[in-house]
Coordinates of C-alpha atoms in Angstrom, one line a residue:
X1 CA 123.4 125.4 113.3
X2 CA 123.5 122.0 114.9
X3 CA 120.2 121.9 115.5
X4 CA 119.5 122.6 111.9
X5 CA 121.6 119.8 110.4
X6 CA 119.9 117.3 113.0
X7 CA 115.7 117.8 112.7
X8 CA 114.8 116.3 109.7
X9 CA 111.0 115.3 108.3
X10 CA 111.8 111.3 107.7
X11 CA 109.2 111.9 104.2
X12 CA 112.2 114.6 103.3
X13 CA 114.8 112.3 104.2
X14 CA 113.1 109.2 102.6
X15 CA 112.7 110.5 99.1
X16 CA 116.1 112.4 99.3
X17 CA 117.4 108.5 100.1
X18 CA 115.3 107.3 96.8
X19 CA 116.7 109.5 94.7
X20 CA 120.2 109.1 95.2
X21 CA 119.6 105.0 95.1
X22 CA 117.8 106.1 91.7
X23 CA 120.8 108.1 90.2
X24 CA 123.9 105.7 91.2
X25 CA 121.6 102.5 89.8
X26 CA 121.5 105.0 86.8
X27 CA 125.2 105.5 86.3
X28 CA 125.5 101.7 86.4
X29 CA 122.8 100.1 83.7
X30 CA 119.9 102.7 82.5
X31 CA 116.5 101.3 82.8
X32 CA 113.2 103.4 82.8
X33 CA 110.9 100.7 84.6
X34 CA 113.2 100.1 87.0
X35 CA 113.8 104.0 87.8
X36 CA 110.1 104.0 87.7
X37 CA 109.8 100.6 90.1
X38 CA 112.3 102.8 91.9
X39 CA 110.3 105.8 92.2
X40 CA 107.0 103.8 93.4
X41 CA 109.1 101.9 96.1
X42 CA 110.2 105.1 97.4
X43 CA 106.9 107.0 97.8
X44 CA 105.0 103.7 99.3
X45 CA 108.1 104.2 102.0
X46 CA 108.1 107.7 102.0
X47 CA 104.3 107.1 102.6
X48 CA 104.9 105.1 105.5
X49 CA 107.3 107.7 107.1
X50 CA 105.1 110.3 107.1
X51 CA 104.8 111.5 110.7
X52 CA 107.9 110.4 111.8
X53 CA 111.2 112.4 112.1
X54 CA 114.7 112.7 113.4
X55 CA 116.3 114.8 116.4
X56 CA 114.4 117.2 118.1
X57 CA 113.2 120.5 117.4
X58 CA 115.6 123.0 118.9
X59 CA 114.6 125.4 121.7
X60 CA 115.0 128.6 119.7
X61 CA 112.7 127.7 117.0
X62 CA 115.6 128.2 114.6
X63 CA 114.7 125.1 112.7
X64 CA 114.9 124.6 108.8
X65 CA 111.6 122.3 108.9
X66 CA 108.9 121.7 111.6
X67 CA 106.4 118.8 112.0
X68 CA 103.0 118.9 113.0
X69 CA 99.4 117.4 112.0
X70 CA 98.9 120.1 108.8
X71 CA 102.6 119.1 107.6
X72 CA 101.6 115.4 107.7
X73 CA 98.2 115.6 106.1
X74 CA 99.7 117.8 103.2
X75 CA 102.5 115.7 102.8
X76 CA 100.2 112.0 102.6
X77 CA 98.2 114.0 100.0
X78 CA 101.5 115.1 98.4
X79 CA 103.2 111.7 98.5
X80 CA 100.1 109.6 97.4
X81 CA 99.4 111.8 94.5
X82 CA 102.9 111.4 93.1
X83 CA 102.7 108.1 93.6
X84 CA 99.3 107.7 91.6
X85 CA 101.1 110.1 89.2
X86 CA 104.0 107.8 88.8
X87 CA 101.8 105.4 88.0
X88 CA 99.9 107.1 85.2
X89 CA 103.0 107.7 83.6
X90 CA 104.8 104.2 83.7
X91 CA 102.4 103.3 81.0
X92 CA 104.1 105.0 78.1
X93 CA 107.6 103.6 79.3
X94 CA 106.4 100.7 77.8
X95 CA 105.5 101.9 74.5
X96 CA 107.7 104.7 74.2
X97 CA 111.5 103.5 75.3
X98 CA 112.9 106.2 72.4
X99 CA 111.7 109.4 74.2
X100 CA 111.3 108.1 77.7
X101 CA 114.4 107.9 79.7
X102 CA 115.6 107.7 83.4
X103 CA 115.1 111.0 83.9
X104 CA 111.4 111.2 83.9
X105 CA 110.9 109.4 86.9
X106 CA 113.4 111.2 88.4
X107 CA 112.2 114.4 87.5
X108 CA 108.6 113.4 89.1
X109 CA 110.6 112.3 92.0
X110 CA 113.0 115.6 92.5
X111 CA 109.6 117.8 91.8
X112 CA 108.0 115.5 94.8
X113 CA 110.9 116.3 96.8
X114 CA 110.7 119.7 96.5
X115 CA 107.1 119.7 97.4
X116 CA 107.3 117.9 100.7
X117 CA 110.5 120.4 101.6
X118 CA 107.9 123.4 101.2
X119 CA 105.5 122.0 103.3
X120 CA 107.8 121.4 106.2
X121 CA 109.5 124.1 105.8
X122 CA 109.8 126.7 109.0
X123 CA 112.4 128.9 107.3
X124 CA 112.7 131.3 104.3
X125 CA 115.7 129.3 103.0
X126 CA 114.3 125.6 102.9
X127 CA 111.1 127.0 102.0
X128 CA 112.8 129.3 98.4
X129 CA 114.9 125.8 98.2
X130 CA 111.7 123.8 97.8
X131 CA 109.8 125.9 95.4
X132 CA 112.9 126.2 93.4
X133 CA 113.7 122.5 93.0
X134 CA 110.0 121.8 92.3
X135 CA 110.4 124.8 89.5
X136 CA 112.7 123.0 87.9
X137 CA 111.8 119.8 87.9
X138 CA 108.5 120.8 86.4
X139 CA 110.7 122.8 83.5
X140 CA 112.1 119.4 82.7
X141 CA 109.1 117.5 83.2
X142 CA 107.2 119.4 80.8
X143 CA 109.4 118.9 77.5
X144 CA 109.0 115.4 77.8
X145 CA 106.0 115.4 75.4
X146 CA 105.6 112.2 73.2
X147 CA 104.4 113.6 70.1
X148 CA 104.3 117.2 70.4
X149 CA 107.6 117.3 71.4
X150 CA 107.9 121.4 70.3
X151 CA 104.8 122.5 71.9
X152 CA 106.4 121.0 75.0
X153 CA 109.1 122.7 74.6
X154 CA 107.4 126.1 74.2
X155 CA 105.4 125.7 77.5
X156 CA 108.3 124.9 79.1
X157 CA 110.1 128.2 78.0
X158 CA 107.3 130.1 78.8
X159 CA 107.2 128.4 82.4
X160 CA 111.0 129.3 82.6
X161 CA 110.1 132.7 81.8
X162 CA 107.2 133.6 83.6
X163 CA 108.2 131.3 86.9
X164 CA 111.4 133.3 86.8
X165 CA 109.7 136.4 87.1
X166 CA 107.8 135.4 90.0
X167 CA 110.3 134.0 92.0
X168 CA 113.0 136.7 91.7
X169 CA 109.8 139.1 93.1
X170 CA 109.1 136.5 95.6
X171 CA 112.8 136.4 96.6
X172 CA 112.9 140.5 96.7
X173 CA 110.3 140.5 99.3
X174 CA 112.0 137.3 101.5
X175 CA 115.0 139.9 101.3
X176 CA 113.3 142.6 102.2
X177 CA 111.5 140.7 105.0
X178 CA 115.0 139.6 106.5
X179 CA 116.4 143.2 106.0
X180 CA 113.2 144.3 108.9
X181 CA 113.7 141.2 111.0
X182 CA 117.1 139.9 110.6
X183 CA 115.1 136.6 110.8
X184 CA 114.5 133.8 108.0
X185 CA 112.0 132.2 110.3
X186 CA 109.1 131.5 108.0
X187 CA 106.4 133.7 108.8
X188 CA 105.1 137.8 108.1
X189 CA 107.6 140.4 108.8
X190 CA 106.6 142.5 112.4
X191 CA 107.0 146.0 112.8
X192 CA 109.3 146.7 116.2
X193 CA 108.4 149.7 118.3
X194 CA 106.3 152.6 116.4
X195 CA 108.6 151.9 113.3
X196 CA 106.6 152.2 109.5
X197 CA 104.6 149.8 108.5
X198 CA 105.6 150.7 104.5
X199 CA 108.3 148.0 104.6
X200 CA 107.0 145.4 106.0
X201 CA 103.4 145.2 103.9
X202 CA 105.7 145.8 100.8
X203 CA 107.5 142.4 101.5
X204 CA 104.3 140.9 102.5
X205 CA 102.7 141.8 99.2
X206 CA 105.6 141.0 97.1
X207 CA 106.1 136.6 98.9
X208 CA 101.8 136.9 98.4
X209 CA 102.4 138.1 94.8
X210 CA 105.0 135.2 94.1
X211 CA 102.9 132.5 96.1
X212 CA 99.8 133.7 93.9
X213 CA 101.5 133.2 91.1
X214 CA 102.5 129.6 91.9
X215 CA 98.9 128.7 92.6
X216 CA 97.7 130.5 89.4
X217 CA 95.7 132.6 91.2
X218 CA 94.0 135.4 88.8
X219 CA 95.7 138.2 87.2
X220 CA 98.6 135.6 87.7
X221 CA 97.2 132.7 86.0
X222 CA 97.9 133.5 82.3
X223 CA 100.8 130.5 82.2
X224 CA 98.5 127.5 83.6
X225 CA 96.1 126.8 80.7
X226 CA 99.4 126.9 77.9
X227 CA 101.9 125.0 80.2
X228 CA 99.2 122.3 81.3
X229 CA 98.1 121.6 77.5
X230 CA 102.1 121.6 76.4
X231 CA 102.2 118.8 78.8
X232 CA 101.9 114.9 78.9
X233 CA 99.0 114.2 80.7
X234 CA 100.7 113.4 84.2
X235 CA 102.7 116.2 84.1
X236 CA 99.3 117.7 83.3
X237 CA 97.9 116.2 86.6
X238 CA 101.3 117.3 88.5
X239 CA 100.6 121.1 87.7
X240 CA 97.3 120.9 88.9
X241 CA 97.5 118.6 91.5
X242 CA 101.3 118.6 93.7
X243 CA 102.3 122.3 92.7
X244 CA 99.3 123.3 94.4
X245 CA 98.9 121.7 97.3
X246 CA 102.6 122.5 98.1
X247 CA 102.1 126.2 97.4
X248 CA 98.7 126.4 98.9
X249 CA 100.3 124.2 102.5
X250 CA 103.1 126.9 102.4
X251 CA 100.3 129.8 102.2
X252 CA 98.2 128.6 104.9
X253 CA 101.3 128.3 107.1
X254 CA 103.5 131.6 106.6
X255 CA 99.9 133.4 107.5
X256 CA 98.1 131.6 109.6
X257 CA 94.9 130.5 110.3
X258 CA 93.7 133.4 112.3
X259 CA 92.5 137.0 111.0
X260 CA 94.3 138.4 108.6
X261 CA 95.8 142.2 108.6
X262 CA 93.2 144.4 107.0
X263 CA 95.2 145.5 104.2
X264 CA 95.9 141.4 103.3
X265 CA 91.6 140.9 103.1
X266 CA 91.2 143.7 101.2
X267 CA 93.9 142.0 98.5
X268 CA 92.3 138.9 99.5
X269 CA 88.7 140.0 98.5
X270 CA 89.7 141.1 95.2
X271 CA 92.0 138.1 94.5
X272 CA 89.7 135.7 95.2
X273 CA 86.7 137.2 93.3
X274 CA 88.8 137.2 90.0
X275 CA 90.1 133.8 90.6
X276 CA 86.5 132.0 90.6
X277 CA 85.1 134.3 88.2
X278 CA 88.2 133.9 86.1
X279 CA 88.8 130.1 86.0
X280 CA 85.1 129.5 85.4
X281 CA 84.8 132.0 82.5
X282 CA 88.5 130.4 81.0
X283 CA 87.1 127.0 81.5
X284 CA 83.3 128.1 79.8
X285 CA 84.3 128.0 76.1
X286 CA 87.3 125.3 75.8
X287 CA 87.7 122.5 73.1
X288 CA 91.1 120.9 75.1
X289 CA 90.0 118.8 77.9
X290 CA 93.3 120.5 80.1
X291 CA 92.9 123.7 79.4
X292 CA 89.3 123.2 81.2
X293 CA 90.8 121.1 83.8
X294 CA 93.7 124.2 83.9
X295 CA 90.3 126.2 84.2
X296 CA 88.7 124.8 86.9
X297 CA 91.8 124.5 88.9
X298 CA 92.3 128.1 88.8
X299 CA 88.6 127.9 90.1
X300 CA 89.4 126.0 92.8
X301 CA 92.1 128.2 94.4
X302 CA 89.6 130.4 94.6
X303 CA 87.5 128.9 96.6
X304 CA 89.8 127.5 99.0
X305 CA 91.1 131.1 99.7
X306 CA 87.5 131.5 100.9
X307 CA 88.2 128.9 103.3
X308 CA 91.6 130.8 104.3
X309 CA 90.5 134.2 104.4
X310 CA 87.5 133.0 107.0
X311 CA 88.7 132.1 110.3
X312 CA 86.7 130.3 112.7
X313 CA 85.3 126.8 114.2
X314 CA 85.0 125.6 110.7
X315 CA 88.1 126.7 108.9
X316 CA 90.5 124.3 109.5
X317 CA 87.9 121.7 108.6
X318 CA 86.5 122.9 105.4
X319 CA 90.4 123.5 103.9
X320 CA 91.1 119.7 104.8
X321 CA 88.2 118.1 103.5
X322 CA 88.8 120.7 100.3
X323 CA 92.1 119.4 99.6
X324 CA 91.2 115.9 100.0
X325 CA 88.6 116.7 97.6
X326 CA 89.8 118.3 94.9
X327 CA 92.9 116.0 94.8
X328 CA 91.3 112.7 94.4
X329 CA 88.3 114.5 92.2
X330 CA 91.1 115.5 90.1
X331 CA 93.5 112.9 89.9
X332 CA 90.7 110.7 89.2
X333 CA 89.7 113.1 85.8
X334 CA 93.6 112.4 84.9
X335 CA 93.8 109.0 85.8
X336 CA 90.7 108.3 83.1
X337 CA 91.6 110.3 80.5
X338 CA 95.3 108.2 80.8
X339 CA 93.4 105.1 81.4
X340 CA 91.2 106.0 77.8
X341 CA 94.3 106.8 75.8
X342 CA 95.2 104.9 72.8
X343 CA 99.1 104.9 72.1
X344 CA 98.6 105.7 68.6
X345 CA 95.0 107.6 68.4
X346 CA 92.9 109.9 70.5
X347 CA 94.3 110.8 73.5
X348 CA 91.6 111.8 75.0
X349 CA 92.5 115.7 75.9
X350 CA 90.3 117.1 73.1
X351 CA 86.6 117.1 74.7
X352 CA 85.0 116.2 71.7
X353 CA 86.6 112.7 71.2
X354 CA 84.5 111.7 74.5
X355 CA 81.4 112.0 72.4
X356 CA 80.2 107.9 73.2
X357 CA 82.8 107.2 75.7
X358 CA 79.6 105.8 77.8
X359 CA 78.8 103.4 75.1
X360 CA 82.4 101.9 74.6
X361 CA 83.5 102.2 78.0
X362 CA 80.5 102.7 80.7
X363 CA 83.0 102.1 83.4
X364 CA 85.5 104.3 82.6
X365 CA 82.8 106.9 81.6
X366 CA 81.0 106.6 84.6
X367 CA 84.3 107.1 86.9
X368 CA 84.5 110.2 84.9
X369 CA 81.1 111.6 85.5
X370 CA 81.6 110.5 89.5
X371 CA 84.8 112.4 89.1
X372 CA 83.5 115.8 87.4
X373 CA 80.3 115.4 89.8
X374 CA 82.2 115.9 92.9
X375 CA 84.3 118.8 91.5
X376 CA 81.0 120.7 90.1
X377 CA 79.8 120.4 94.2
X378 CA 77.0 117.4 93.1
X379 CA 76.3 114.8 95.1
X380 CA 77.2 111.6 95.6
X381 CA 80.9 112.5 94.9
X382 CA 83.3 114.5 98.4
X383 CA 83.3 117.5 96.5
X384 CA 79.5 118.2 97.4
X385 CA 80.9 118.0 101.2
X386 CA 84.2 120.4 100.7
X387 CA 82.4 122.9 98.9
X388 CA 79.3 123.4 101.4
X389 CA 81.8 123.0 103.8
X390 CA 83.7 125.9 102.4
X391 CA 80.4 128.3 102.0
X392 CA 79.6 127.4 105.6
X393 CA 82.8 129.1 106.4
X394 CA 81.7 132.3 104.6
X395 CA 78.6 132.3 106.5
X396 CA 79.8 131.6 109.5
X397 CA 82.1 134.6 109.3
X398 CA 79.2 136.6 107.2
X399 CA 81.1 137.0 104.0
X400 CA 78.1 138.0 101.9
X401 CA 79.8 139.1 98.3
X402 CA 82.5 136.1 98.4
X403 CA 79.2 133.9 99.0
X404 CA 77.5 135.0 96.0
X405 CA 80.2 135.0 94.1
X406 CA 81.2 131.1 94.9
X407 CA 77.1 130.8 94.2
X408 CA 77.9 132.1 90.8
X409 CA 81.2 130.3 90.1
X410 CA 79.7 127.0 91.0
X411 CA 76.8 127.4 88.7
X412 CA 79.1 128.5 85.6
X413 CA 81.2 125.5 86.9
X414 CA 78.0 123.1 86.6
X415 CA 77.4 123.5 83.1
X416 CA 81.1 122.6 81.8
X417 CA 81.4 120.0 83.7
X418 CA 77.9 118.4 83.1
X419 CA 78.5 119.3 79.2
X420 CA 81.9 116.6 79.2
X421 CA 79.2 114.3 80.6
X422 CA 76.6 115.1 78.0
X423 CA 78.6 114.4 75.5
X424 CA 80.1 111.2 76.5
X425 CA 76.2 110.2 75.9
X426 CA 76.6 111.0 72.3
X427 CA 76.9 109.2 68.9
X428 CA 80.7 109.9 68.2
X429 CA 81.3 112.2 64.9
X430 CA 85.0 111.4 65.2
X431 CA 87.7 108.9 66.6
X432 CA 86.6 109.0 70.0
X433 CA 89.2 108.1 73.3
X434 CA 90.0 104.8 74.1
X435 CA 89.7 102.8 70.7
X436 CA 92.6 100.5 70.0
X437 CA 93.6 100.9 73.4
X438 CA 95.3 98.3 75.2
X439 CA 94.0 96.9 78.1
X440 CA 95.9 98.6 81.5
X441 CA 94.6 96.7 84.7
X442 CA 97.3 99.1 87.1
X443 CA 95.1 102.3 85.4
X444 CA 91.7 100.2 85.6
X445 CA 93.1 99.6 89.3
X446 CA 93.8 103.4 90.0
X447 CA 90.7 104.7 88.8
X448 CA 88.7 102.2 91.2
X449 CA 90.4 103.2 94.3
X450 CA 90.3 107.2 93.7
X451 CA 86.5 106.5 92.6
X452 CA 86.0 104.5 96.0
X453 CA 87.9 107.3 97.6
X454 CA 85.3 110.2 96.2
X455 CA 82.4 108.3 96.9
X456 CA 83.1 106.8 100.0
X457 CA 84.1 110.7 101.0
X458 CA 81.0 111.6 99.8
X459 CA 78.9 108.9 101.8
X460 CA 81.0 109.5 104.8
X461 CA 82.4 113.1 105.0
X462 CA 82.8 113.7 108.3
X463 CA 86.0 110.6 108.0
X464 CA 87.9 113.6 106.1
X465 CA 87.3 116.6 108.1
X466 CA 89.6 116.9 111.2
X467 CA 90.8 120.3 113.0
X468 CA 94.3 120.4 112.0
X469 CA 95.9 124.1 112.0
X470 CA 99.0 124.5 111.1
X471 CA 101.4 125.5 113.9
X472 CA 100.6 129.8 114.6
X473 CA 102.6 132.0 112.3
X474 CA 103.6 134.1 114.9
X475 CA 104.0 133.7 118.7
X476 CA 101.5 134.9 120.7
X477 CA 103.5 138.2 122.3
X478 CA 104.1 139.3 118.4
X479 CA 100.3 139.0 117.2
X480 CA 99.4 142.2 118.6
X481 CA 102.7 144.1 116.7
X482 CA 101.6 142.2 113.3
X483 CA 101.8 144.9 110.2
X484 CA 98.5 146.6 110.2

């Protein structure tokens, strides 16, 4: 237990820091810029942190968190998304001081928190702790919808709902998994001796089933398109973005890298299928700018479970440069639509108000096409890299059908995103984004540096792919007794 209270990530320890300065300056004057000012000071420090820790690891490997080179990398992606989320969202404390309050930042910041806990994590109990304060931040977070303040307030009950479903299955099978182990260490139950197997692969499936359901992952995914569009924007961008990369960091460690039991690929094969066939088909037909984005992120799960399912020289590569990818690809999509809001107007989350967005705004509109580019798998943009990097993993471990079906996702992909583009280089019918907008340097700033980010990624991939597997799941004397 000592050794518990004394490892700590300094990222975890930093923000945890933050947020209590946040709250007492709150109980003595309230002030939304300077919670916000707070929040951004606290991330760039957080930022800095990352890598560093106190104490030591104890012997036993009975740690709450561990620290190594996948932790880091997930928790700079985790911490630098927030903080560009942050930043989207200080805009409408300055025209919005009625709805807005304290708590907004501190929501983003307690969600953050509860992120980088889950990616640490190295036991069932910081892991649950994580997921959960990240659920509820994001329950919070949701409701805080400028004009729209009911629909918010639906998605967030329907979050509630459906997130509570999930994570009392998710926490049946963490019990289940400590009732065959007497361990919370984070990682897949093991049968001892010649015991059954039935246990252990039914609390496997049920933590999978939960986790899927966190990453939206198809038949799972039904709450992502309604919650994302019940949103504002960078709550929008925090669903799609920080969820995921916590959940997906969480997966990649409790399993592994290596090959998976057979009866986990065979739920793997099917899961991933549906996921990329899924998102795509959602995305296909939509009017709402974020339920396409909600779409494609689905999408995206799916193909980075290719990356996870196919172990090998290239794994570990393809899964970094993915998420490095798809996070600035997609922050960068959130980041212009915010930066192309009007305060009273189009907000720019219905597609067809982009109709001659390149005419009024060619830089804005170009970011955006850069930005959609590299998510479709075009080039110039990273996402061209990430994704060839993930079908180089499939062929690599000859995974023929999961090939042609990320063949067929990507083209069904291609034409909703190119079709945003195509009609940005219309005559507008309607209103379209940005007019009477005010003039946002800090946005216009963002957008440059995640569009520098893509393309330089794009120009030079090889910067953003680097070997780093997570710790093993299981020690090497227990591999050979996983469930089968």
């Amino acid at each position: 237990m000592i050794g518990h209270d004394v490892f700590l990530p300094m990222p975890v320890m930093v923000v945890s820091s933050g947020i209590m300065v946040m709250l007492a300056a709150t109980t003595w004057r309230r002030s939304v810029e300077r919670s916000f000012l707070g929040g951004m000071v606290t991330l760039l420090l957080a930022l800095a942190a990352t890598g560093y820790h106190t104490g030591r690891l104890p012997d036993n490997g009975g740690s709450l968190f561990i620290q190594d080179q996948w932790a880091s990398h997930t928790a700079i992606l985790i911490v630098f998304s927030s903080l560009c989320i942050l930043l989207m969202a200080w805009r409408d404390a300055g025209h919005d001081k009625t709805t807005l309050v304290d708590e907004y930042p501190l929501l983003f910041m307690l969600g953050t928190l509860g992120a980088l806990a889950m990616v640490f994590s190295a036991n069932y109990m910081s892991f649950f702790l994580g997921l959960e304060i990240l659920g509820i931040s994001l329950m919070g977070l949701v409701t805080f919808r400028h004009r729209l303040f009911m629909s918010g307030c639906e998605a967030a009950m329907k979050y509630l709902i459906l997130s509570g479903v999930s994570s009392a299955i998710l926490l049946f099978g963490i019990g289940l998994a400590y009732g065959i182990t007497g361990s919370l260490r984070f990682m897949p139950p093991i049968v001892a001796g010649d015991a059954h197997a039935a246990l252990p692969i039914a609390a496997t499936v049920m933590i999978l089933v939960g986790m899927f359901f966190k990453l939206s992952a198809v038949p799972f995914h039904m709450w992502l398109p309604d919650v994302m569009e019940g949103a504002p924007v960078p709550v929008a961008a925090f669903l799609a973005v920080v969820s995921k990369i916590a959940i997906f960091s969480s997966l990649v460690r409790y399993f592994g890298t290596g090959n998976q039991p057979p009866f986990l690929n065979d739920i793997l094969y099917v899961v991933i299928t549906v996921t990329i066939l899924g998102g795509n088909l959602l995305a296909l037909r939509q009017t709402s700018l974020i339920r396409l984005l909600a779409g494609s992120s689905i999408a995206h799960v799916g193909y980075l479970l290719i990356a996870f399912i196919c172990p090998g020289r290239l794994q570990s590569g393809a899964i970094t440069v993915y998420l490095v990818a798809y996070t600035a690809s997609t922050l960068g999509v959130f980041a212009t639509m915010t930066a192309l809001a009007a305060h009273e107007g189009p907000d720019g989350t219905v597609t067809a108000q982009w109709k001659g967005v390149f005419f009024s705004h060619p830089f804005l509109a170009s970011a955006m096409s850069l930005m959609l580019l590299s998510l479709a798998g075009i080039p110039p943009g990273i996402g061209f890299f990430a994704k060839f990097e993930i079908a180089a993993t499939g062929v690599e471990d000859q995974r023929g059908l999961l090939l042609c079906v990320l063949i067929i996702g990507s083209i069904i992909g291609l034409y909703y995103y190119l079709n945003i583009i195509r009609i940005m280089t219309t005559a507008p019918a309607l209103p379209s984004a940005g007019q009477n907008r005010r003039g946002r340097p800090e946005l216009a700033a963002l957008v440059i540096v995640l569009s520098v980010i893509v393309a330089i990624g794009g120009i030079f991939p090889t910067r953003a792919i680097h070997p780093l597997l997570p710790a093993p799941a299981l020690p090497p004397e227990a591999q050979g007794r996983m469930v089968h």
